[in-house]
Short mmCIF file of C-alpha atoms and ligand atoms in Angstrom, two decimals:
data_model
loop_
_atom_site.label_atom_id
_atom_site.label_comp_id
_atom_site.label_asym_id
_atom_site.label_seq_id
_atom_site.Cartn_x
_atom_site.Cartn_y
_atom_site.Cartn_z
CA MET A 1 1.43 -73.13 108.25
CA PRO A 2 3.13 -73.89 104.91
CA ARG A 3 6.41 -72.15 104.24
CA SER A 4 5.75 -69.52 101.58
CA PRO A 5 8.43 -68.76 98.95
CA ARG A 6 8.87 -65.39 100.65
CA SER A 7 10.62 -67.05 103.57
CA ILE A 8 13.19 -68.89 101.46
CA PRO A 9 16.56 -67.11 101.21
CA TYR A 10 17.63 -66.32 97.64
CA ASN A 11 20.95 -68.17 97.84
CA GLU A 12 19.04 -71.37 98.60
CA ALA A 13 17.25 -70.99 95.34
CA MET A 14 19.98 -71.12 92.71
CA SER A 15 19.37 -73.28 89.67
CA ARG A 16 21.29 -75.02 86.92
CA PHE A 17 18.88 -73.77 84.23
CA PRO A 18 20.45 -70.58 82.82
CA GLY A 19 17.08 -69.06 81.91
CA VAL A 20 16.15 -67.50 78.61
CA ASP A 21 16.40 -63.72 78.56
CA TYR A 22 17.45 -62.25 75.23
CA MET A 23 15.88 -58.82 75.75
CA LEU A 24 16.79 -58.11 79.41
CA ILE A 25 13.23 -58.88 80.46
CA ASP A 26 14.52 -59.86 83.89
CA SER A 27 15.05 -56.14 84.50
CA LEU A 28 11.24 -55.77 84.38
CA PHE A 29 10.71 -58.18 87.29
CA SER A 30 10.86 -57.15 90.95
CA GLU A 31 13.30 -58.79 93.33
CA GLN A 32 10.40 -60.68 94.86
CA GLU A 33 9.30 -62.00 91.46
CA LEU A 34 12.83 -63.18 90.70
CA LEU A 35 13.00 -64.86 94.08
CA VAL A 36 9.78 -66.76 93.47
CA ARG A 37 11.00 -67.81 90.03
CA ALA A 38 14.33 -68.97 91.44
CA THR A 39 12.54 -71.02 94.09
CA ALA A 40 10.31 -72.72 91.52
CA ARG A 41 13.30 -73.22 89.21
CA LYS A 42 15.31 -74.95 91.90
CA PHE A 43 12.39 -77.20 92.82
CA VAL A 44 11.93 -78.22 89.18
CA ASP A 45 15.65 -78.83 88.63
CA GLU A 46 16.11 -80.87 91.78
CA ARG A 47 12.82 -82.68 92.18
CA VAL A 48 11.05 -82.83 88.81
CA ILE A 49 13.69 -83.14 86.06
CA PRO A 50 15.38 -86.21 87.63
CA ILE A 51 12.16 -88.24 87.61
CA VAL A 52 10.05 -86.82 84.83
CA ARG A 53 11.27 -89.04 82.00
CA ASP A 54 10.38 -92.18 83.91
CA CYS A 55 7.04 -90.72 84.97
CA PHE A 56 6.23 -90.01 81.33
CA ARG A 57 7.35 -93.48 80.26
CA ASP A 58 5.32 -95.14 82.99
CA ALA A 59 2.34 -92.77 82.66
CA ARG A 60 2.72 -92.02 86.36
CA PHE A 61 1.72 -88.84 88.17
CA PRO A 62 4.37 -88.11 90.84
CA LYS A 63 2.04 -87.86 93.82
CA GLU A 64 5.01 -87.81 96.14
CA LEU A 65 5.74 -84.23 95.04
CA ILE A 66 2.39 -82.86 96.23
CA PRO A 67 3.47 -82.05 99.82
CA GLU A 68 6.53 -80.16 98.59
CA ILE A 69 4.58 -78.29 95.92
CA ALA A 70 2.12 -77.32 98.63
CA GLN A 71 4.80 -76.35 101.10
CA LEU A 72 6.34 -74.00 98.54
CA GLY A 73 2.99 -72.22 98.34
CA PHE A 74 2.27 -73.21 94.72
CA LEU A 75 -1.30 -74.47 95.24
CA GLY A 76 -3.76 -71.60 94.89
CA ALA A 77 -0.65 -69.44 94.89
CA ASN A 78 -2.33 -66.19 93.83
CA LEU A 79 -5.25 -66.46 96.27
CA GLU A 80 -5.42 -64.58 99.56
CA GLY A 81 -6.20 -66.11 102.95
CA TYR A 82 -6.83 -69.70 104.05
CA GLY A 83 -3.06 -70.31 104.17
CA CYS A 84 -2.57 -69.44 100.47
CA ALA A 85 0.67 -67.70 99.48
CA GLY A 86 -1.04 -64.56 98.14
CA MET A 87 1.40 -64.22 95.25
CA SER A 88 0.98 -61.54 92.61
CA ASN A 89 -0.21 -62.67 89.19
CA VAL A 90 3.29 -62.28 87.75
CA GLU A 91 4.81 -64.35 90.55
CA TYR A 92 2.16 -66.98 89.94
CA GLY A 93 2.89 -66.89 86.19
CA LEU A 94 6.60 -67.41 86.79
CA VAL A 95 5.84 -70.44 88.96
CA MET A 96 3.71 -71.89 86.15
CA GLN A 97 6.53 -71.20 83.67
CA GLU A 98 9.05 -73.12 85.74
CA ILE A 99 6.75 -76.03 86.53
CA GLU A 100 5.86 -76.46 82.85
CA ARG A 101 9.56 -76.37 82.01
CA GLY A 102 9.52 -79.57 84.04
CA ASP A 103 6.36 -80.97 82.47
CA SER A 104 2.98 -79.70 81.26
CA GLY A 105 1.28 -82.55 83.13
CA LEU A 106 2.57 -81.39 86.48
CA ARG A 107 1.63 -77.81 85.62
CA SER A 108 -1.85 -79.05 84.70
CA PHE A 109 -2.24 -80.56 88.15
CA VAL A 110 -1.25 -77.25 89.79
CA SER A 111 -3.45 -75.22 87.41
CA VAL A 112 -6.51 -77.36 88.04
CA GLN A 113 -6.06 -77.37 91.80
CA GLY A 114 -5.53 -73.59 92.05
CA GLY A 115 -7.26 -72.05 89.04
CA LEU A 116 -10.15 -74.43 88.47
CA VAL A 117 -11.11 -75.64 91.94
CA MET A 118 -9.67 -73.38 94.66
CA TYR A 119 -10.38 -70.16 92.71
CA PRO A 120 -14.11 -70.91 92.19
CA ILE A 121 -14.50 -71.97 95.83
CA HIS A 122 -12.72 -68.76 96.86
CA ALA A 123 -14.76 -66.58 94.47
CA TYR A 124 -18.19 -68.25 94.55
CA GLY A 125 -18.25 -70.59 97.55
CA SER A 126 -20.10 -70.26 100.86
CA GLN A 127 -18.04 -69.51 103.95
CA GLU A 128 -18.55 -73.12 105.01
CA GLN A 129 -17.22 -74.42 101.65
CA LYS A 130 -14.19 -72.11 101.86
CA ASP A 131 -13.42 -73.20 105.42
CA GLN A 132 -13.88 -76.85 104.56
CA TRP A 133 -11.79 -76.99 101.39
CA LEU A 134 -9.34 -74.13 100.92
CA PRO A 135 -6.94 -74.79 103.83
CA ARG A 136 -6.81 -78.48 102.95
CA MET A 137 -6.38 -77.81 99.26
CA GLN A 138 -3.58 -75.28 99.62
CA SER A 139 -1.72 -77.71 101.87
CA GLY A 140 -2.19 -80.57 99.41
CA GLN A 141 -4.23 -82.62 101.87
CA ALA A 142 -7.22 -82.49 99.55
CA ILE A 143 -7.10 -82.63 95.76
CA GLY A 144 -9.70 -81.25 93.38
CA CYS A 145 -10.79 -81.75 89.80
CA PHE A 146 -12.97 -79.69 87.47
CA GLY A 147 -15.71 -81.38 85.47
CA LEU A 148 -17.00 -79.29 82.60
CA THR A 149 -16.34 -81.27 79.37
CA GLU A 150 -18.75 -84.04 78.38
CA PRO A 151 -18.42 -86.73 75.72
CA GLY A 152 -20.70 -84.76 73.36
CA PHE A 153 -19.75 -81.22 74.43
CA GLY A 154 -16.15 -80.02 74.44
CA SER A 155 -15.71 -76.69 72.69
CA ASN A 156 -19.37 -75.91 73.34
CA PRO A 157 -19.96 -76.57 77.05
CA ALA A 158 -23.20 -74.57 76.85
CA GLY A 159 -24.77 -77.71 75.41
CA MET A 160 -23.98 -79.83 78.48
CA GLN A 161 -26.44 -82.56 79.38
CA THR A 162 -25.45 -83.33 82.95
CA ARG A 163 -28.45 -82.39 85.06
CA ALA A 164 -28.96 -81.56 88.71
CA LYS A 165 -32.52 -81.82 89.99
CA LYS A 166 -33.63 -80.45 93.33
CA ASP A 167 -35.27 -82.99 95.65
CA GLY A 168 -36.08 -81.50 99.05
CA ASP A 169 -32.80 -80.43 100.61
CA GLN A 170 -30.73 -82.46 98.16
CA TRP A 171 -29.63 -82.31 94.53
CA ILE A 172 -29.65 -85.40 92.31
CA LEU A 173 -26.96 -85.44 89.62
CA ASN A 174 -27.07 -87.49 86.44
CA GLY A 175 -24.61 -87.32 83.55
CA GLU A 176 -21.02 -87.87 82.46
CA LYS A 177 -17.93 -85.72 82.38
CA THR A 178 -14.82 -86.73 80.51
CA TRP A 179 -11.19 -85.72 80.00
CA ILE A 180 -11.04 -84.61 83.61
CA THR A 181 -7.52 -83.82 84.86
CA SER A 182 -6.73 -85.32 88.30
CA GLY A 183 -10.13 -87.11 88.30
CA SER A 184 -9.13 -90.23 90.20
CA LEU A 185 -6.65 -88.33 92.39
CA ALA A 186 -9.35 -86.01 93.62
CA ASP A 187 -11.14 -85.84 96.93
CA VAL A 188 -13.68 -83.46 95.48
CA ALA A 189 -14.96 -82.74 91.98
CA LEU A 190 -16.36 -79.38 90.97
CA VAL A 191 -19.07 -80.50 88.59
CA TRP A 192 -21.03 -78.19 86.32
CA ALA A 193 -24.60 -79.25 85.67
CA ARG A 194 -27.78 -77.89 84.16
CA THR A 195 -30.56 -77.03 86.65
CA ASP A 196 -34.00 -75.44 86.22
CA ASP A 197 -32.19 -72.26 87.22
CA GLY A 198 -29.39 -72.48 84.62
CA ILE A 199 -25.91 -74.00 84.85
CA ARG A 200 -24.55 -74.31 88.41
CA GLY A 201 -21.42 -75.74 90.04
CA PHE A 202 -21.53 -78.54 92.65
CA LEU A 203 -18.82 -79.84 94.96
CA VAL A 204 -19.14 -83.62 94.88
CA GLU A 205 -16.94 -85.61 97.23
CA THR A 206 -15.45 -88.85 95.97
CA GLY A 207 -17.11 -91.81 97.60
CA THR A 208 -20.57 -90.25 97.26
CA PRO A 209 -22.92 -93.06 96.17
CA GLY A 210 -23.71 -92.79 92.45
CA PHE A 211 -20.39 -91.08 91.60
CA THR A 212 -17.91 -93.31 89.76
CA ILE A 213 -14.53 -92.50 88.25
CA SER A 214 -12.51 -94.33 85.60
CA ASP A 215 -9.14 -93.34 84.22
CA ILE A 216 -8.44 -92.78 80.53
CA HIS A 217 -5.49 -94.87 79.34
CA GLY A 218 -3.48 -94.85 76.13
CA LYS A 219 -2.64 -91.13 76.06
CA LEU A 220 0.47 -90.23 74.07
CA SER A 221 0.32 -86.73 75.58
CA MET A 222 0.16 -85.57 79.22
CA ARG A 223 1.27 -88.97 80.40
CA VAL A 224 2.46 -87.48 83.70
CA SER A 225 -1.08 -86.26 84.39
CA VAL A 226 -4.08 -88.31 85.50
CA THR A 227 -7.07 -87.93 83.15
CA SER A 228 -10.44 -89.49 84.02
CA SER A 229 -14.11 -89.81 83.20
CA LEU A 230 -16.68 -89.06 85.92
CA THR A 231 -20.14 -90.64 85.89
CA PHE A 232 -23.10 -89.50 87.99
CA SER A 233 -26.01 -91.84 88.32
CA ASP A 234 -28.71 -90.59 90.70
CA CYS A 235 -25.89 -89.13 92.76
CA ARG A 236 -27.35 -87.24 95.72
CA VAL A 237 -25.52 -84.31 97.28
CA PRO A 238 -26.76 -81.93 99.97
CA ALA A 239 -28.11 -78.50 98.99
CA SER A 240 -24.99 -77.04 100.59
CA ALA A 241 -22.83 -78.67 97.84
CA MET A 242 -23.84 -76.01 95.31
CA LEU A 243 -21.53 -73.00 94.93
CA PRO A 244 -23.96 -70.21 95.82
CA GLY A 245 -22.21 -67.45 93.92
CA ALA A 246 -21.59 -69.32 90.66
CA GLN A 247 -24.53 -68.58 88.42
CA GLY A 248 -24.54 -69.63 84.77
CA LEU A 249 -21.82 -70.76 82.42
CA LYS A 250 -20.00 -67.47 82.83
CA ALA A 251 -18.89 -68.56 86.33
CA ALA A 252 -17.33 -71.72 84.88
CA LEU A 253 -15.71 -69.68 82.13
CA SER A 254 -14.26 -67.26 84.68
CA CYS A 255 -12.39 -70.20 86.24
CA LEU A 256 -11.07 -71.11 82.82
CA SER A 257 -9.73 -67.56 82.46
CA GLN A 258 -7.66 -68.08 85.62
CA ALA A 259 -6.23 -71.35 84.36
CA ARG A 260 -5.66 -70.06 80.81
CA PHE A 261 -3.66 -67.17 82.21
CA GLY A 262 -1.39 -69.73 83.90
CA ILE A 263 -1.13 -71.71 80.65
CA GLY A 264 -0.01 -68.59 78.76
CA TRP A 265 2.92 -68.40 81.16
CA GLY A 266 3.46 -72.13 81.58
CA VAL A 267 4.07 -72.90 77.93
CA LEU A 268 6.89 -70.36 77.93
CA GLY A 269 8.74 -72.80 80.17
CA ALA A 270 8.23 -75.69 77.74
CA ALA A 271 9.34 -73.47 74.84
CA MET A 272 12.42 -72.30 76.77
CA ASP A 273 13.42 -75.87 77.58
CA CYS A 274 13.11 -76.92 73.92
CA TYR A 275 14.97 -73.85 72.67
CA GLU A 276 17.78 -74.13 75.20
CA THR A 277 18.21 -77.85 74.50
CA ALA A 278 18.38 -77.24 70.74
CA ARG A 279 20.68 -74.23 71.08
CA GLN A 280 23.19 -76.19 73.15
CA TYR A 281 22.89 -79.25 70.92
CA SER A 282 23.52 -77.20 67.78
CA ILE A 283 26.79 -75.95 69.26
CA ASP A 284 27.91 -79.42 70.38
CA ARG A 285 26.84 -81.45 67.35
CA LYS A 286 29.38 -81.56 64.51
CA GLN A 287 28.63 -82.41 60.86
CA PHE A 288 30.48 -81.70 57.59
CA ASP A 289 34.19 -81.15 58.26
CA GLY A 290 33.78 -81.20 62.02
CA ARG A 291 31.84 -77.95 62.11
CA PRO A 292 29.00 -77.43 64.58
CA ILE A 293 25.57 -77.53 62.99
CA ALA A 294 25.11 -74.08 64.59
CA SER A 295 27.42 -72.74 61.89
CA HIS A 296 24.76 -73.26 59.23
CA GLN A 297 22.39 -70.45 58.33
CA LEU A 298 19.34 -72.71 58.18
CA VAL A 299 20.01 -73.83 61.76
CA GLN A 300 20.56 -70.29 62.99
CA GLU A 301 17.34 -69.18 61.30
CA LYS A 302 15.38 -71.66 63.43
CA LEU A 303 17.10 -70.55 66.63
CA ALA A 304 16.57 -66.89 65.72
CA TRP A 305 12.87 -67.54 65.10
CA MET A 306 12.51 -69.34 68.42
CA ILE A 307 14.25 -66.77 70.59
CA THR A 308 12.33 -63.94 68.92
CA GLU A 309 8.97 -65.63 69.44
CA ILE A 310 9.80 -66.64 73.02
CA THR A 311 10.78 -63.05 73.77
CA LYS A 312 7.51 -61.73 72.30
CA GLY A 313 5.61 -64.36 74.32
CA GLN A 314 7.41 -63.33 77.52
CA LEU A 315 6.43 -59.70 76.99
CA LEU A 316 2.82 -60.64 76.26
CA ALA A 317 2.64 -62.77 79.42
CA LEU A 318 4.27 -60.11 81.55
CA HIS A 319 1.94 -57.39 80.31
CA ALA A 320 -1.06 -59.69 80.83
CA GLY A 321 0.16 -60.30 84.39
CA ARG A 322 0.53 -56.60 85.09
CA ILE A 323 -2.94 -55.68 83.77
CA LYS A 324 -4.45 -58.66 85.59
CA GLY A 325 -2.94 -57.27 88.78
CA GLN A 326 -4.60 -53.92 88.00
CA GLY A 327 -7.96 -55.65 87.44
CA LYS A 328 -8.00 -54.59 83.77
CA ILE A 329 -7.64 -57.95 82.02
CA ASP A 330 -10.59 -59.62 80.31
CA ALA A 331 -11.24 -63.01 78.75
CA ALA A 332 -10.40 -61.84 75.21
CA HIS A 333 -6.97 -60.64 76.38
CA ILE A 334 -6.34 -64.04 77.94
CA SER A 335 -7.44 -65.75 74.71
CA MET A 336 -4.70 -63.92 72.85
CA LEU A 337 -2.12 -64.88 75.48
CA LYS A 338 -3.13 -68.56 75.51
CA ARG A 339 -3.49 -68.89 71.73
CA ASN A 340 -0.28 -67.11 70.84
CA ASN A 341 1.98 -68.66 73.44
CA VAL A 342 0.75 -72.23 73.01
CA ALA A 343 1.13 -72.07 69.21
CA MET A 344 4.56 -70.52 69.65
CA ALA A 345 5.68 -73.19 72.13
CA LEU A 346 4.44 -75.99 69.91
CA GLU A 347 6.35 -74.58 66.94
CA CYS A 348 9.48 -74.22 69.11
CA ALA A 349 9.13 -77.89 70.10
CA ARG A 350 8.77 -78.94 66.45
CA LEU A 351 11.75 -76.85 65.30
CA SER A 352 13.89 -78.04 68.21
CA ARG A 353 13.02 -81.65 67.48
CA ASP A 354 14.15 -81.09 63.92
CA LEU A 355 17.48 -79.56 65.03
CA LEU A 356 18.28 -82.62 67.14
CA GLY A 357 17.85 -84.91 64.15
CA ALA A 358 17.32 -88.54 65.17
CA ASN A 359 18.17 -87.74 68.78
CA GLY A 360 15.16 -85.43 68.79
CA ILE A 361 12.77 -88.36 68.97
CA MET A 362 14.43 -89.81 72.09
CA ASP A 363 13.08 -89.32 75.60
CA GLU A 364 16.63 -88.75 76.78
CA PHE A 365 15.88 -85.19 75.64
CA PRO A 366 12.77 -83.36 76.82
CA ILE A 367 11.67 -82.06 73.44
CA MET A 368 9.38 -84.78 72.13
CA ARG A 369 7.71 -85.03 75.56
CA HIS A 370 7.01 -81.28 75.53
CA MET A 371 5.79 -81.53 71.94
CA CYS A 372 3.34 -84.32 72.77
CA ASN A 373 2.13 -82.45 75.86
CA LEU A 374 1.67 -79.21 73.97
CA GLU A 375 -0.73 -80.93 71.57
CA THR A 376 -3.07 -81.26 74.56
CA VAL A 377 -2.39 -77.72 75.72
CA LYS A 378 -3.43 -76.52 72.25
CA THR A 379 -6.76 -78.35 72.68
CA TYR A 380 -7.74 -77.93 76.33
CA GLU A 381 -8.94 -74.78 78.04
CA GLY A 382 -10.38 -73.60 74.71
CA THR A 383 -8.90 -74.85 71.48
CA ASP A 384 -6.71 -72.67 69.29
CA HIS A 385 -9.72 -72.27 66.95
CA ILE A 386 -12.05 -71.16 69.73
CA HIS A 387 -9.57 -68.53 70.97
CA THR A 388 -9.19 -67.35 67.38
CA LEU A 389 -12.95 -66.83 67.28
CA VAL A 390 -12.91 -64.99 70.63
CA ILE A 391 -10.31 -62.58 69.24
CA GLY A 392 -12.26 -62.32 65.98
CA GLU A 393 -15.42 -61.45 67.87
CA ARG A 394 -13.57 -58.83 69.93
CA VAL A 395 -12.22 -57.01 66.89
CA THR A 396 -15.31 -57.28 64.66
CA GLY A 397 -18.18 -57.45 67.12
CA VAL A 398 -19.46 -60.48 65.18
CA PRO A 399 -19.56 -63.91 66.90
CA ALA A 400 -18.64 -66.69 64.44
CA TYR A 401 -18.89 -69.81 66.66
CA LYS A 402 -21.92 -71.37 64.99
C1 FAD B 501 -5.33 -84.28 78.66
C2 FAD B 501 -6.60 -83.45 78.73
C3 FAD B 501 -7.00 -82.91 79.93
C4 FAD B 501 -8.20 -82.20 80.03
N1 FAD B 501 -8.62 -81.74 81.25
C5 FAD B 501 -9.88 -81.24 81.39
C6 FAD B 501 -10.42 -80.93 82.68
O1 FAD B 501 -9.72 -81.03 83.70
N2 FAD B 501 -11.71 -80.53 82.76
C7 FAD B 501 -12.52 -80.40 81.66
O2 FAD B 501 -13.68 -80.04 81.83
N3 FAD B 501 -12.03 -80.67 80.42
C8 FAD B 501 -10.75 -81.09 80.26
N4 FAD B 501 -10.26 -81.41 79.00
C9 FAD B 501 -11.15 -81.31 77.86
C10 FAD B 501 -10.84 -80.16 76.91
O3 FAD B 501 -11.15 -78.93 77.51
C11 FAD B 501 -11.59 -80.41 75.60
O4 FAD B 501 -10.95 -81.49 74.95
C12 FAD B 501 -11.63 -79.19 74.70
O5 FAD B 501 -12.53 -78.22 75.21
C13 FAD B 501 -12.02 -79.52 73.26
O6 FAD B 501 -13.18 -80.30 73.24
P1 FAD B 501 -13.23 -81.64 72.35
O7 FAD B 501 -12.04 -82.44 72.68
O8 FAD B 501 -14.57 -82.23 72.56
O9 FAD B 501 -13.07 -81.15 70.86
P2 FAD B 501 -14.22 -80.59 69.90
O10 FAD B 501 -14.98 -79.51 70.57
O11 FAD B 501 -14.98 -81.71 69.33
O12 FAD B 501 -13.33 -79.91 68.76
C14 FAD B 501 -12.67 -80.69 67.75
C15 FAD B 501 -12.09 -79.73 66.72
O13 FAD B 501 -13.15 -78.94 66.15
C16 FAD B 501 -12.84 -77.57 66.31
N5 FAD B 501 -14.06 -76.79 66.52
C17 FAD B 501 -15.10 -77.07 67.34
N6 FAD B 501 -16.03 -76.10 67.25
C18 FAD B 501 -15.54 -75.17 66.39
C19 FAD B 501 -16.00 -73.92 65.90
N7 FAD B 501 -17.16 -73.38 66.28
N8 FAD B 501 -15.24 -73.26 65.02
C20 FAD B 501 -14.04 -73.76 64.61
N9 FAD B 501 -13.54 -74.92 65.05
C21 FAD B 501 -14.28 -75.62 65.92
C22 FAD B 501 -11.94 -77.50 67.53
O14 FAD B 501 -11.18 -76.29 67.54
C23 FAD B 501 -11.10 -78.74 67.34
O15 FAD B 501 -10.07 -78.48 66.42
C24 FAD B 501 -9.01 -82.03 78.87
C25 FAD B 501 -8.56 -82.52 77.63
C26 FAD B 501 -7.38 -83.23 77.55
C27 FAD B 501 -6.94 -83.77 76.22
#
């Protein structure tokens, strides 16, 4: 059995990162939530921060961290049973925050594994699929990826052209998925395809004849994450590969809601890291008569903007976590969380980069890496525009996508 964060004593989990808490938000967290955060924080400080710059430089995903991430209970952390840690949504959010403070690419790996592959198997899978995959996925022995986007259909997955045709007791898949996180790391791909009965999800194991994977190179963002294209050419899978409970695009979108919730929390970590780096730098860096740049009003204005927006983002994430735990959250709430917090984090990265002057472009500091990563986070899991339209539809009743 993996060791869940609950079994780790608090004093083992102290961190060097001071945290960002202007408005005493920590007082709103339970002791258990703070313990989980401290555990994730320590892991990121000790195991991620020391290697992440080189991983980003080398475009290398640190596979060697998977067993530890799994052992800490971070894979499928908010799912129950099958060895999963059964964390609350707020505990899960805090884990995402800390991991993304390390790097958005590592958080993407954890989000895809838990929110986009384990969650749909848990929610829509057969008992056999759950037994086969969930214990192995929570322990990091099996890795998953989620194939929804196609070369011609990103923001509008409803137009997908990948097809699955029934042939006796098999399905035959044809089509292409692209921009797939963890594609070539994966043992199994959850692939969404059009059938005569609407859009359905299929679990396709790597190595299945007709299923090929190629990695996308040349990314200036998410370099710590593996991103791949998946091609299906008369790829035959058994009838039992289909998720029986996932009917229509709404099932795929429900998985995205899980992952977007984690993103809304995760980007807080990237924003905090940028803010804290710039705050400290502005105190240390002297210009004009040996005075710290923090003594200038224009510098303080940027720091004041950042800490205010981070604080608002923390409260939004926390409230979203609480209402998710009460079963009251819906997709339009999560759109607001994802859209607001990603835009806020990206602006914090840009302002922090500015405050570091020339040093801001160096990978010795984490800011430019976060900024590049956040450009992806703004685009994936529903672009900023699409979430704007979701909110617009909620408040007007008028869809404006077309
Ligand atoms: C590093 C990375 C990892 C990813 N991982 C995954 C993954 O694991 N699985 C997966 O399935 N996908 C993944 N994606 C794909 C991602 O979800 C898509 O890129 C995203 O949905 C946007 O699609 P697109 O890139 O085709 O952009 P497009 O849909 O072509 O959009 C381009 C621009 O047009 C705007 N636009 C489009 N339609 C409208 C509209 N109606 N109104 C206003 N503006 C509009 C968009 O907002 C955007 O600004 C990943 C992407 C990246 C970059």
